[in-house]
Every structure is written in C-alpha cells, then in structure tokens.
Short mmCIF file of C-alpha atoms in Angstrom, two decimals:
data_model
loop_
_atom_site.label_atom_id
_atom_site.label_comp_id
_atom_site.label_asym_id
_atom_site.label_seq_id
_atom_site.Cartn_x
_atom_site.Cartn_y
_atom_site.Cartn_z
CA CYS Y 1 15.26 -21.18 4.18
CA SER Y 2 15.38 -23.87 1.31
CA SER Y 3 15.42 -22.53 -1.94
CA GLU Y 4 11.97 -23.29 -2.90
CA ALA Y 5 11.13 -20.43 -0.38
CA VAL Y 6 12.57 -17.96 -2.66
CA ASP Y 7 9.30 -15.97 -2.82
CA HIS Y 8 7.47 -17.01 0.10
CA MET Y 9 4.98 -14.84 1.66
CA PRO Y 10 3.82 -16.53 5.12
CA CYS Y 11 0.25 -15.10 4.82
CA GLU Y 12 -0.32 -15.62 1.45
CA ASP Y 13 0.73 -19.28 0.85
CA PRO Y 14 -1.45 -20.71 -1.83
CA ARG Y 15 -0.50 -24.21 -0.62
CA ARG Y 16 -2.40 -23.54 2.56
CA ASN Y 17 -4.88 -21.35 1.69
CA SER Y 18 -6.09 -23.18 -1.07
CA GLN Y 19 -7.98 -25.30 1.18
CA LEU Y 20 -9.98 -22.46 2.83
CA SER Y 21 -13.75 -21.50 1.91
CA ARG Y 22 -13.89 -19.98 -1.77
CA GLU Y 23 -17.18 -17.83 -0.50
CA MET Y 24 -16.38 -14.05 -1.36
CA ASN Y 25 -12.90 -15.07 -2.12
CA PHE Y 26 -11.84 -15.66 1.55
CA TYR Y 27 -9.25 -18.19 0.45
CA ARG Y 28 -7.35 -15.40 -1.55
CA GLU Y 29 -7.27 -13.17 1.65
CA ARG Y 30 -4.38 -12.89 4.35
CA HIS Y 31 -4.23 -16.36 6.37
CA CYS Y 32 -1.22 -16.48 8.68
CA PRO Y 33 0.48 -19.55 9.97
CA LYS Y 34 0.55 -20.34 14.04
CA PRO Y 35 3.65 -19.43 15.19
CA GLU Y 36 4.90 -22.97 15.57
CA GLU Y 37 4.30 -23.50 11.66
CA THR Y 38 6.65 -20.57 10.82
CA PRO Y 39 10.30 -21.74 10.01
CA LEU Y 40 12.93 -19.36 11.53
CA CYS Y 41 15.20 -19.00 8.76
CA LEU Y 42 16.38 -16.40 6.22
CA ILE Y 43 14.95 -16.38 2.53
CA PRO Y 44 17.64 -16.69 -0.04
CA PRO Y 45 17.75 -14.60 -3.32
CA PRO Y 46 17.29 -16.58 -6.60
CA ASP Y 47 20.21 -17.66 -8.45
CA GLY Y 48 21.77 -15.16 -10.52
CA TYR Y 49 20.37 -12.44 -8.38
CA ARG Y 50 21.51 -8.92 -9.45
CA THR Y 51 21.20 -5.54 -7.42
CA PRO Y 52 17.96 -4.20 -8.91
CA ILE Y 53 18.12 -1.42 -11.65
CA PRO Y 54 17.65 1.89 -10.25
CA TRP Y 55 14.79 4.14 -10.66
CA PRO Y 56 13.63 5.54 -12.77
CA ASP Y 57 15.00 3.46 -15.56
CA SER Y 58 13.37 0.57 -13.33
CA MET Y 59 9.86 1.64 -14.31
CA LEU Y 60 10.30 0.61 -18.00
CA LYS Y 61 12.96 -2.57 -17.56
CA ILE Y 62 14.19 -4.95 -14.46
CA TRP Y 63 16.26 -7.93 -14.58
CA HIS Y 64 14.83 -11.12 -15.67
CA SER Y 65 17.21 -13.13 -13.45
CA ASN Y 66 15.60 -11.23 -10.14
CA MET Y 67 12.22 -12.99 -10.59
CA PRO Y 68 12.31 -15.49 -13.60
CA HIS Y 69 8.32 -15.89 -13.70
CA ASN Y 70 7.21 -15.70 -17.57
CA LYS Y 71 3.80 -16.54 -17.20
CA ILE Y 72 2.54 -12.90 -17.27
CA ALA Y 73 4.81 -12.18 -20.26
CA GLU Y 74 3.65 -15.04 -22.15
CA ARG Y 75 -0.24 -14.64 -21.10
CA LYS Y 76 -0.43 -10.63 -21.62
CA GLY Y 77 2.41 -9.57 -23.57
CA HIS Y 78 0.02 -8.91 -26.45
CA GLN Y 79 -1.87 -6.53 -24.21
CA GLY Y 80 1.60 -4.52 -23.52
CA TRP Y 81 2.09 -5.67 -19.72
CA MET Y 82 5.76 -6.86 -20.38
CA LYS Y 83 7.87 -8.91 -22.34
CA GLU Y 84 10.98 -10.59 -22.44
CA GLU Y 85 14.16 -8.97 -24.12
CA GLY Y 86 17.55 -10.41 -23.45
CA PRO Y 87 18.26 -10.53 -19.76
CA HIS Y 88 15.68 -8.11 -19.06
CA PHE Y 89 11.78 -8.06 -18.69
CA VAL Y 90 10.48 -4.86 -20.33
CA PHE Y 91 7.33 -2.87 -19.79
CA PRO Y 92 5.70 -1.10 -22.37
CA GLY Y 93 3.13 0.46 -20.14
CA GLY Y 94 -0.08 -1.41 -21.37
CA GLY Y 95 -2.82 -2.97 -19.53
CA THR Y 96 -5.67 -5.17 -20.49
CA MET Y 97 -8.16 -2.21 -20.98
CA PHE Y 98 -5.30 -0.01 -22.29
CA PRO Y 99 -3.18 -2.09 -24.55
CA ASP Y 100 -1.87 1.23 -26.34
CA GLY Y 101 -0.42 2.20 -22.94
CA ALA Y 102 -1.16 3.75 -19.68
CA VAL Y 103 -0.10 7.58 -21.02
CA SER Y 104 -2.98 7.90 -23.33
CA TYR Y 105 -5.51 6.22 -21.28
CA ILE Y 106 -4.42 8.74 -18.53
CA GLU Y 107 -4.78 11.73 -21.03
CA LYS Y 108 -8.23 10.43 -21.99
CA LEU Y 109 -9.25 10.26 -18.30
CA GLY Y 110 -7.79 13.62 -18.21
CA GLN Y 111 -10.40 15.17 -20.31
CA PHE Y 112 -13.14 14.33 -17.64
CA ILE Y 113 -11.31 14.38 -14.08
CA PRO Y 114 -8.31 16.93 -13.04
CA ILE Y 115 -5.18 14.65 -13.22
CA SER Y 116 -2.84 17.61 -13.43
CA GLY Y 117 -2.35 20.74 -10.95
CA GLY Y 118 -2.27 19.01 -7.83
CA VAL Y 119 -6.23 18.44 -7.18
CA LEU Y 120 -5.71 14.92 -7.05
CA ARG Y 121 -2.96 13.17 -4.99
CA THR Y 122 -3.69 10.02 -3.40
CA ALA Y 123 -5.08 7.02 -5.43
CA LEU Y 124 -5.77 3.21 -4.93
CA ASP Y 125 -5.59 1.06 -8.01
CA MET Y 126 -7.47 -2.07 -7.43
CA GLY Y 127 -6.42 -5.41 -9.48
CA CYS Y 128 -3.41 -3.40 -10.74
CA GLY Y 129 -1.50 -6.05 -12.65
CA VAL Y 130 2.21 -4.80 -12.94
CA ALA Y 131 0.97 -1.24 -11.94
CA SER Y 132 1.65 0.71 -15.03
CA PHE Y 133 -1.38 2.86 -14.21
CA GLY Y 134 0.19 4.07 -10.87
CA GLY Y 135 3.57 4.11 -12.52
CA TYR Y 136 2.73 6.66 -15.17
CA LEU Y 137 0.42 9.01 -12.60
CA LEU Y 138 3.42 9.40 -10.60
CA LYS Y 139 4.65 12.24 -13.20
CA GLU Y 140 1.61 14.25 -12.35
CA GLU Y 141 2.47 13.95 -8.57
CA ILE Y 142 -0.63 11.73 -7.84
CA LEU Y 143 0.67 9.05 -5.51
CA THR Y 144 -1.11 5.80 -6.19
CA LEU Y 145 -0.97 2.66 -4.03
CA SER Y 146 -1.74 -0.40 -6.34
CA PHE Y 147 -2.93 -3.89 -4.94
CA ALA Y 148 -3.87 -7.37 -6.21
CA PRO Y 149 -4.00 -11.02 -4.62
CA ARG Y 150 -1.52 -13.43 -5.45
CA ASP Y 151 -3.54 -15.49 -7.77
CA SER Y 152 -2.92 -16.98 -11.29
CA HIS Y 153 -1.04 -13.70 -12.36
CA LYS Y 154 1.37 -15.12 -9.43
CA SER Y 155 3.81 -12.40 -9.38
CA GLN Y 156 2.08 -9.09 -10.51
CA ILE Y 157 2.88 -7.24 -7.29
CA GLN Y 158 6.53 -8.39 -7.22
CA PHE Y 159 6.89 -6.84 -10.58
CA ALA Y 160 5.63 -3.68 -9.56
CA LEU Y 161 7.85 -3.50 -6.71
CA GLU Y 162 10.94 -4.38 -8.64
CA ARG Y 163 10.03 -1.56 -10.91
CA GLY Y 164 9.69 0.75 -7.87
CA ILE Y 165 6.12 1.33 -7.78
CA PRO Y 166 4.06 1.59 -4.95
CA ALA Y 167 2.22 -1.66 -4.24
CA PHE Y 168 1.26 -4.54 -2.02
CA VAL Y 169 -0.66 -7.50 -2.02
CA ALA Y 170 -4.26 -7.69 -0.87
CA MET Y 171 -7.61 -9.09 -2.06
CA LEU Y 172 -11.07 -7.35 -1.54
CA GLY Y 173 -13.08 -10.60 -0.35
CA THR Y 174 -14.66 -10.59 3.24
CA ARG Y 175 -12.89 -8.08 4.85
CA ARG Y 176 -12.00 -4.32 4.80
CA LEU Y 177 -9.10 -2.99 3.03
CA PRO Y 178 -6.04 -2.13 5.61
CA PHE Y 179 -7.15 1.66 5.30
CA PRO Y 180 -9.10 4.51 7.32
CA ALA Y 181 -12.12 5.99 5.72
CA LEU Y 182 -11.51 9.07 3.31
CA SER Y 183 -7.87 8.08 2.11
CA PHE Y 184 -8.43 8.31 -1.43
CA ASP Y 185 -8.76 11.22 -3.88
CA LEU Y 186 -9.10 8.55 -6.83
CA VAL Y 187 -10.34 5.02 -6.98
CA HIS Y 188 -9.36 3.15 -10.06
CA CYS Y 189 -10.41 -0.44 -11.41
CA SER Y 190 -9.26 -1.45 -14.84
CA ARG Y 191 -10.99 -4.96 -15.63
CA CYS Y 192 -10.30 -5.58 -11.75
CA LEU Y 193 -13.17 -8.03 -11.85
CA ILE Y 194 -14.60 -7.09 -8.44
CA PRO Y 195 -18.26 -7.82 -8.24
CA PHE Y 196 -19.03 -4.31 -7.18
CA THR Y 197 -22.95 -4.75 -6.77
CA ALA Y 198 -22.57 -8.44 -5.11
CA TYR Y 199 -23.78 -9.19 -1.56
CA ASN Y 200 -26.24 -6.22 -1.84
CA GLY Y 201 -23.71 -3.71 -2.96
CA THR Y 202 -21.08 -4.52 -0.27
CA TYR Y 203 -18.16 -4.07 -2.41
CA PHE Y 204 -19.26 -0.50 -3.44
CA VAL Y 205 -19.83 0.48 -0.32
CA GLU Y 206 -16.21 -0.39 0.75
CA VAL Y 207 -14.84 2.02 -1.93
CA ASP Y 208 -17.27 4.54 -0.59
CA ARG Y 209 -15.70 4.51 2.83
CA LEU Y 210 -12.53 4.98 1.14
CA LEU Y 211 -13.15 7.54 -1.34
CA ARG Y 212 -13.14 11.17 -0.24
CA PRO Y 213 -15.82 13.22 -0.65
CA GLY Y 214 -15.94 15.05 -4.17
CA GLY Y 215 -13.45 12.05 -5.15
CA TYR Y 216 -13.28 10.23 -8.49
CA LEU Y 217 -14.36 6.35 -9.12
CA VAL Y 218 -13.12 5.02 -12.53
CA ILE Y 219 -14.08 1.78 -13.57
CA SER Y 220 -13.06 0.27 -16.81
CA GLY Y 221 -13.94 -2.98 -18.26
CA PRO Y 222 -16.59 -5.33 -17.25
CA PRO Y 223 -19.65 -4.72 -16.72
CA VAL Y 224 -19.68 -1.35 -18.15
CA GLN Y 225 -21.44 -1.39 -21.61
CA TRP Y 226 -20.08 -5.01 -21.77
CA ALA Y 227 -21.69 -7.57 -23.98
CA LYS Y 228 -24.08 -10.21 -21.90
CA LEU Y 229 -23.56 -8.29 -18.76
CA ASP Y 230 -26.58 -5.82 -18.85
CA LYS Y 231 -28.16 -6.61 -15.68
CA GLU Y 232 -24.89 -6.42 -13.96
CA TRP Y 233 -24.12 -2.97 -15.66
CA ALA Y 234 -27.78 -1.75 -14.81
CA ASP Y 235 -27.15 -2.71 -11.27
CA LEU Y 236 -23.75 -0.90 -10.77
CA GLN Y 237 -25.34 2.33 -12.02
CA ALA Y 238 -28.12 1.70 -9.44
CA VAL Y 239 -26.02 1.48 -6.48
CA ALA Y 240 -24.11 4.64 -7.95
CA ARG Y 241 -27.27 6.32 -7.95
CA ALA Y 242 -28.57 5.00 -4.33
CA LEU Y 243 -25.17 6.87 -3.14
CA CYS Y 244 -26.12 9.68 -5.13
CA TYR Y 245 -22.84 9.73 -7.11
CA GLU Y 246 -22.84 12.14 -10.03
CA LEU Y 247 -22.21 10.07 -13.46
CA ILE Y 248 -19.37 12.35 -15.25
CA VAL Y 249 -19.12 10.26 -18.43
CA VAL Y 250 -19.64 6.72 -19.82
CA ASP Y 251 -16.86 6.29 -22.59
CA GLY Y 252 -16.69 3.04 -24.31
CA ASN Y 253 -16.23 0.69 -21.59
CA THR Y 254 -15.29 3.14 -19.02
CA VAL Y 255 -17.27 4.83 -16.46
CA ILE Y 256 -16.38 7.63 -14.28
CA TRP Y 257 -18.50 9.00 -11.43
CA LYS Y 258 -17.75 11.74 -8.62
CA LYS Y 259 -18.96 10.97 -5.02
CA PRO Y 260 -20.91 13.92 -3.49
CA SER Y 261 -19.27 16.41 -1.61
CA GLY Y 262 -21.87 16.62 1.11
CA ASP Y 263 -22.91 14.34 3.71
CA SER Y 264 -24.31 10.77 2.29
CA CYS Y 265 -27.32 11.28 0.89
CA LEU Y 266 -28.70 8.10 2.54
CA PRO Y 267 -31.08 6.80 3.48
CA ASN Y 268 -33.13 7.06 0.58
CA GLN Y 269 -35.26 4.15 -0.83
CA ASN Y 270 -32.78 1.61 -2.71
CA GLU Y 271 -33.08 -1.92 -4.04
CA PHE Y 272 -29.66 -2.82 -1.85
CA GLY Y 273 -31.06 -2.15 1.33
CA LEU Y 274 -28.19 0.40 2.06
CA ASP Y 275 -28.63 2.42 5.18
CA LEU Y 276 -26.50 4.25 7.33
CA CYS Y 277 -24.24 2.37 9.93
CA GLU Y 278 -24.91 2.53 13.67
CA ASP Y 279 -22.96 5.45 15.62
CA SER Y 280 -20.96 2.82 17.38
CA GLU Y 281 -19.36 1.50 13.94
CA ASP Y 282 -15.79 2.90 13.62
CA PRO Y 283 -15.49 3.76 9.95
CA ASN Y 284 -11.43 4.02 10.28
CA ALA Y 285 -11.08 0.18 11.31
CA GLY Y 286 -9.64 -1.82 8.52
CA TRP Y 287 -7.61 -4.41 10.23
CA TYR Y 288 -9.10 -7.92 9.98
CA TYR Y 289 -12.36 -5.93 10.19
CA GLY Y 290 -15.36 -7.43 8.27
CA LEU Y 291 -17.02 -5.73 5.46
CA LYS Y 292 -20.21 -3.91 6.41
CA ASN Y 293 -23.37 -3.11 4.22
CA CYS Y 294 -23.97 0.20 5.51
CA ILE Y 295 -22.87 3.90 5.01
CA SER Y 296 -20.37 5.26 7.87
CA LYS Y 297 -21.05 8.54 9.49
CA ILE Y 298 -17.48 10.08 9.29
CA PRO Y 299 -16.54 12.89 11.58
CA LEU Y 300 -15.10 15.93 9.70
CA GLN Y 301 -16.04 14.56 6.48
CA GLY Y 302 -17.07 18.35 5.17
CA GLU Y 303 -13.25 19.40 5.71
CA ASN Y 304 -12.13 16.45 3.55
CA VAL Y 305 -13.40 17.29 0.07
CA VAL Y 306 -11.45 16.84 -3.26
CA GLY Y 307 -10.84 20.40 -4.78
CA VAL Y 308 -11.64 22.33 -1.70
CA ILE Y 309 -8.78 21.05 0.63
CA PRO Y 310 -5.20 22.59 -0.40
CA LYS Y 311 -3.60 21.15 -3.44
CA TRP Y 312 -0.20 19.16 -3.19
CA PRO Y 313 2.22 19.76 -2.39
CA GLY Y 314 0.37 22.31 0.11
CA ILE Y 315 -1.28 19.74 2.13
CA LEU Y 316 2.04 18.07 3.09
CA ALA Y 317 2.76 20.57 5.93
CA ASN Y 318 -0.62 21.74 6.42
CA SER Y 319 -1.98 20.84 9.73
CA PRO Y 320 -4.59 18.03 8.51
CA ALA Y 321 -8.39 17.97 9.60
CA ARG Y 322 -8.12 14.87 11.37
CA VAL Y 323 -5.26 16.36 13.86
CA LYS Y 324 -7.79 17.99 15.56
CA LEU Y 325 -9.37 14.75 16.89
CA MET Y 326 -6.35 14.15 18.91
CA LYS Y 327 -5.60 16.05 22.41
CA ASN Y 328 -3.15 19.02 21.79
CA GLY Y 329 -3.13 17.77 18.07
CA ASN Y 330 -2.07 20.79 16.44
CA ASP Y 331 1.11 21.06 18.95
CA VAL Y 332 1.83 17.58 18.48
CA PHE Y 333 1.62 17.56 14.61
CA GLU Y 334 3.96 20.70 14.31
CA ALA Y 335 6.51 19.59 16.86
CA ASP Y 336 6.81 16.04 15.16
CA THR Y 337 7.20 17.56 11.66
CA ARG Y 338 10.33 19.91 12.96
CA ARG Y 339 11.49 16.88 14.88
CA TRP Y 340 11.57 14.92 11.69
CA ALA Y 341 13.36 17.67 9.57
CA ARG Y 342 16.08 17.67 12.21
CA ARG Y 343 16.62 14.16 12.40
CA VAL Y 344 16.85 13.05 8.83
CA ALA Y 345 19.09 16.11 8.30
CA TYR Y 346 21.28 14.29 10.77
CA TYR Y 347 20.76 11.04 9.06
CA LYS Y 348 21.74 12.17 5.73
CA ASN Y 349 25.20 13.87 6.78
CA SER Y 350 26.07 11.15 9.44
CA LEU Y 351 24.97 7.64 8.59
CA ASP Y 352 25.68 7.00 4.99
CA LEU Y 353 22.15 5.74 4.32
CA LYS Y 354 22.36 6.59 0.38
CA LEU Y 355 19.15 8.24 0.86
CA GLY Y 356 18.70 10.94 -2.09
CA THR Y 357 20.71 8.35 -4.36
CA PRO Y 358 19.30 5.77 -7.10
CA ALA Y 359 20.63 3.30 -4.64
CA ILE Y 360 17.18 3.92 -2.32
CA ARG Y 361 13.80 3.98 -4.00
CA ASN Y 362 11.19 1.52 -2.11
CA VAL Y 363 11.04 2.69 1.52
CA MET Y 364 9.00 1.47 4.71
CA ASP Y 365 8.28 3.20 8.05
CA MET Y 366 7.34 0.44 10.49
CA ASN Y 367 6.01 2.76 12.88
CA ALA Y 368 5.01 6.14 10.93
CA PHE Y 369 2.84 7.87 13.37
CA PHE Y 370 1.98 11.11 11.37
CA GLY Y 371 4.35 10.01 8.51
CA GLY Y 372 6.99 12.84 9.70
CA PHE Y 373 10.04 10.58 8.31
CA ALA Y 374 8.24 10.25 4.67
CA ALA Y 375 7.51 14.01 4.79
CA ALA Y 376 11.47 14.90 5.78
CA ILE Y 377 12.51 12.98 2.54
CA ILE Y 378 9.74 14.02 0.05
CA SER Y 379 12.12 15.50 -2.27
CA ASP Y 380 14.32 12.32 -2.51
CA PRO Y 381 13.32 9.73 -5.55
CA VAL Y 382 11.78 7.53 -3.33
CA TRP Y 383 8.15 6.60 -2.17
CA VAL Y 384 7.39 5.58 1.40
CA MET Y 385 5.01 2.72 2.70
CA ASN Y 386 3.88 4.51 6.11
CA VAL Y 387 2.81 1.46 8.25
CA VAL Y 388 0.47 2.36 11.50
CA PRO Y 389 0.80 -0.77 13.53
CA ALA Y 390 -2.96 -1.95 14.49
CA LEU Y 391 -2.12 -1.65 18.24
CA LYS Y 392 -1.15 1.92 18.39
CA PRO Y 393 -3.32 5.05 17.95
CA SER Y 394 -5.00 5.23 14.36
CA THR Y 395 -3.25 7.96 12.83
CA LEU Y 396 -3.17 6.87 9.47
CA GLY Y 397 -6.00 9.11 8.34
CA ILE Y 398 -3.45 12.12 9.29
CA ILE Y 399 -0.95 10.61 6.89
CA TYR Y 400 -3.42 10.34 4.04
CA ASP Y 401 -4.60 14.02 4.99
CA ARG Y 402 -1.04 15.06 4.15
CA GLY Y 403 -0.87 13.43 0.94
CA LEU Y 404 1.10 10.27 1.87
CA ILE Y 405 0.20 6.56 1.69
CA GLY Y 406 0.39 3.75 3.79
CA VAL Y 407 -1.52 0.61 5.77
CA TYR Y 408 -2.43 -0.95 9.04
CA HIS Y 409 -0.45 -3.88 10.16
CA ASP Y 410 0.25 -6.18 12.90
CA TRP Y 411 3.68 -6.74 13.12
CA CYS Y 412 3.27 -10.09 14.81
CA GLU Y 413 2.59 -11.29 11.39
CA ALA Y 414 4.32 -11.10 8.21
CA PHE Y 415 3.74 -7.93 5.87
CA SER Y 416 1.87 -8.72 2.49
CA THR Y 417 4.49 -8.24 0.38
CA TYR Y 418 7.09 -10.56 -1.70
CA PRO Y 419 10.63 -11.09 -0.35
CA ARG Y 420 13.34 -8.39 -1.43
CA THR Y 421 11.19 -5.83 -2.14
CA TYR Y 422 12.31 -2.97 0.33
CA ASP Y 423 15.66 -0.83 -0.14
CA LEU Y 424 15.36 0.80 3.29
CA ILE Y 425 13.54 -0.25 6.35
CA HIS Y 426 13.20 2.46 8.96
CA VAL Y 427 11.58 1.91 12.49
CA THR Y 428 11.42 3.97 15.56
CA GLY Y 429 10.46 2.31 18.90
CA ILE Y 430 10.84 -1.40 17.38
CA ASP Y 431 10.16 -2.76 20.85
CA SER Y 432 6.73 -0.78 21.10
CA ILE Y 433 5.07 -2.08 17.66
CA LYS Y 434 5.17 -5.87 18.70
CA ASP Y 435 2.22 -7.02 20.85
CA SER Y 436 3.64 -7.55 24.40
CA SER Y 437 0.48 -9.67 25.51
CA GLY Y 438 2.83 -13.07 25.24
CA LYS Y 439 2.13 -13.90 21.76
CA SER Y 440 5.14 -16.36 20.88
CA ARG Y 441 5.37 -15.31 17.52
CA CYS Y 442 5.88 -11.79 18.79
CA ASN Y 443 9.57 -11.19 19.67
CA LEU Y 444 12.80 -9.22 18.24
CA VAL Y 445 14.02 -12.22 16.57
CA ASP Y 446 10.99 -13.11 14.59
CA LEU Y 447 10.16 -9.62 13.55
CA MET Y 448 13.92 -9.02 12.57
CA VAL Y 449 13.90 -12.13 10.28
CA GLU Y 450 10.58 -10.96 8.92
CA MET Y 451 12.32 -7.53 7.88
CA ASP Y 452 15.01 -9.33 6.42
CA ARG Y 453 12.55 -11.25 4.35
CA ILE Y 454 11.32 -8.17 2.71
CA LEU Y 455 14.57 -6.36 2.51
CA ARG Y 456 16.61 -6.25 -0.55
CA PRO Y 457 20.27 -7.50 -0.58
CA LEU Y 458 22.43 -4.72 0.35
CA GLY Y 459 19.24 -2.87 1.54
CA LYS Y 460 19.72 -0.35 4.85
CA VAL Y 461 18.02 -0.65 8.00
CA VAL Y 462 17.78 2.19 10.61
CA ILE Y 463 16.38 1.50 13.94
CA ARG Y 464 15.64 3.95 16.83
CA ASP Y 465 15.05 2.92 20.42
CA SER Y 466 16.57 3.07 23.85
CA PRO Y 467 20.28 1.77 24.58
CA GLU Y 468 19.13 -1.50 26.09
CA ILE Y 469 16.89 -2.54 23.22
CA ILE Y 470 19.38 -1.35 20.31
CA GLU Y 471 22.10 -3.70 22.28
CA ARG Y 472 19.66 -6.56 21.92
CA VAL Y 473 18.71 -5.52 18.37
CA ALA Y 474 22.54 -5.57 17.37
CA ARG Y 475 22.98 -8.95 18.89
CA ILE Y 476 20.07 -10.42 16.75
CA ALA Y 477 21.33 -8.43 13.53
CA ASN Y 478 24.69 -10.02 13.90
CA GLY Y 479 22.89 -13.45 13.72
CA ILE Y 480 20.71 -12.78 10.72
CA ARG Y 481 24.14 -11.64 8.90
CA TRP Y 482 23.55 -8.03 8.96
CA LYS Y 483 26.53 -5.65 8.98
CA ALA Y 484 25.45 -3.27 11.82
CA SER Y 485 26.83 -0.49 13.63
CA VAL Y 486 25.80 1.65 16.58
CA HIS Y 487 25.61 5.33 16.49
CA GLU Y 488 24.37 8.46 18.88
CA THR Y 489 21.28 10.41 17.93
CA GLU Y 490 21.62 13.90 16.50
CA PRO Y 491 22.73 16.44 19.16
CA GLU Y 492 19.67 18.06 19.54
CA SER Y 493 17.61 15.25 20.68
CA SER Y 494 16.76 15.32 24.19
CA GLY Y 495 15.72 11.44 24.47
CA LYS Y 496 18.17 8.76 25.91
CA GLU Y 497 18.21 6.80 22.26
CA LYS Y 498 20.44 5.08 20.02
CA LEU Y 499 20.49 4.34 16.46
CA LEU Y 500 21.34 0.92 14.59
CA VAL Y 501 22.20 1.28 11.10
CA ALA Y 502 22.53 -1.83 9.26
CA THR Y 503 23.04 -3.62 5.92
CA LYS Y 504 21.81 -6.86 4.67
CA GLU Y 505 24.65 -8.79 3.11
#
C-alpha cells in the first residue's frame, strides 16, 4: 500500500466515517468499506520501525519511531499519560482522573473492592486512554480488556497495544459491544464521558448486561459530584437505584456500585421506563446488534455470581456453568482442554514459535471455541485475544467464565485494531471462519492480507487445517512475502490435518 496507509484501519477510517450521522456517535462505530473499495495491498511499517521493546519493559517505554504521534504526549503529558524522552515515549502511569498514577488510584479502589486475591479476574475499561489502568491491574492477575474509539486522541489504542496491554478499538454508540452477557467482574470508566443516563439509561443497561451479578461498576469523573452537572449526577444515581445496584462509596469524583447478586429487581417503578426484555431477546448477541433499553433475562445468572464462583486461577480448568447449555458440554470441554495441552506442548517443542520468550506478548486466536489454546499457554508472559467468529456457535461466554477475554468478530471484515499490533496469530480451521455464502470479500487472500495487516514484522502465524487448505494457504503466504513451512501435526492427533508456520518478513 502507499505510505499514507501506515496506520490504516479499514472499518475505522475517519475520512469515510466522518460523513455519517453524529446521532449517538454512530459515525465513530465500525463501518466497513465494500469489498470493491478495499485495495488488496500490504501495509508498510513507518520509516525507522524497530522490533518493539519486549514485555514487561514495554509497559513503561516504547520506540517513538514505531508510532511517531506526539499529539497525546503534548496534550496529556501534564496528566502523566505519556511523554517523549529521547528515542522513546515513556508512560509514567497517569491518567486524567489519576495524574498521580494508576498504582495509587488502584490502591484506593482496593479499600472498597477486592482487587487482590483472585475474586476479580475479568475487567472492562471503557474509554481507556493509553490503558495504564488495565496495565497496572495485571500484577493483581486481573485481566482487563481496554477500549476507546479512534477519535481526537488518534492513536491511544495503538499505544496500549505497543505497550503489550490488552486493547481494541470500539465505540459505545448505537450498538451493543461485541461481548456476551455476564462477561466482566469489574467495569471501569475514568472520565470516559459515556452519557450513561442518555436515551433513558440505554448505556447503563448495556453495562448491566456485561457485568456479572455481584460485580462492580466504577465511574470516575463527570458527572460524579461534578460542578454544574447536578442533574446528570442525580440521574446516574437514579438509574443505578432503579436496577437495585448497591452504592458502595462516593469518594470525591469517584463512585463505586455493586450489581445485585440475585435476579434483576425489575420491574419496579422507575422514571426510565426500564422493563424486562422479551423472552425472544438474546442477551448474548453482540455483533452489529442494536442497543436495547430493556433488562435481559439471563440463564444460569445465579451460577455466575462474583465472590461465589471459584477464584482465579481455579476457574481456568473448572468446567464453566455455561458449558451445561451445550449438548455433552462437560465431555467436550474436558476433551478440548486435554487436546490443547497436547498440541501446545508439541508446538513449543517442535515449531520454534518463541512462545514463552519475550518475543511473543500479544497473541490472537482467530477461532477460539472454548479458549483451549489460550488456557494452554497461560503460564507464558502473553495475553490472548480470543475471537469467536460471528457465524460460529456463541462459545465466548464460556471463554469469559474461564477468566479469559475475547470478542465476537466476522472475518469477512477487518478487525478493530491498528496495523502491527500482534506478535502471534493462531487459527484452527481457517477455511471454516469465513462466510462461504459467496461474499466476494470472503476469500482466503483477503483474510490473509488482513492477518498481515495486524501482524508485527517478524511476527509468527500458525494455521492448522486440512492438507488441501494448507496447500492453498502456503501459496498465498508466499505471495504476501511470509516465510512459511508446512509441518505434520502432533503424533497423538487422530485427524488428517497439517500445520503451516510462517514469519512475516
């Protein structure tokens, strides 16, 4: 591609999206180009690109030349977000609502919610800046997925990923976020400026869908005890009361609520017109699914209560509650866990993937099923974005029940991330994750060019599929300048599959 495309995100392209409706921030959501508008080309790195600084040093500094965007440093440097120092950007750990650093802010939250000890595992940071909050929660083994739109802070998610912190680009606008119900133990907003009470509390209702019973909601900044925002603050408290959230504390400009552990307390009388959803409403739908202003009825809600479910890391190997909703779920889950332990042992011994070394930090599994691959590499210094294709059975809730994170995605479209953001991309059954209904955007070439876009130079790819598909994949890999080799699968595998291992030159 041309050098202007260096940071191109096909579905978050400001030049095209800026012409769309501003209502409910629709224009900042995903809007993908038509297949014929998508040039088939490889995105070049910026001049002076260097192999990223390895984890954990990357938390504190990255190469300036890898993303030479000074806007945030200039605009937010005084709040401790980041600043330029020689050839680096450095990250002091601050944020708009915690200029003294995320560490002391998290310590303060820990006076009111169980930050330590494995009670909380999955968190969502909304409007995250450069994701220092999520980064510093990692040492408590809380896995935070951070998101922000591509907005005037242009490259905040790009910085987060270059630091090795789990993040993706998203906007809470007109649609649900791409997660199933009851995914997170903690939802955090530090000056995220989401109008939670607008449109009759619709955005608060979406947080409620995503938060587990007994989970915590933390909001810092406007409108909490904020000058000239008395009505917004009163409304925010009213919608929390309408959903029977327990007020834990209001401390300065920070409020903490706890979601009730039982079934929703609705319908009680409330000024927001909130009621229970129809039985036909799927609480787990999250891919291009419009926001609903009703409270979902969620099966097995009582088996998903924070503080009652096993603590981390016990939940990883436990058969999750939502597995029971599948036919022979427990047996399938246990077989999948064993299979991935075997496969990963073979991958590490025989394929030179650099798993477990500082070279691999950001990992994506494009067809994650139960998250078995991510679970098998849990002791490595990595985090895994587990993607459940939108056209597959919705197993993403099971992944979250294990204390792992991920999103729904349709692989006929570009992923919501910047170029050069993953060190390793893994996919089992690459031919099964694209829609075969004849969409022209859905062929293997397009899919592998998209993989190339999000893979870092010298990044690794592992593709597992039938010998015929691997043969096709190998030809395309050569065409997009990957250095590829084909391998047999592990001796114990019964299927007729082959493995392609590739490095992006």
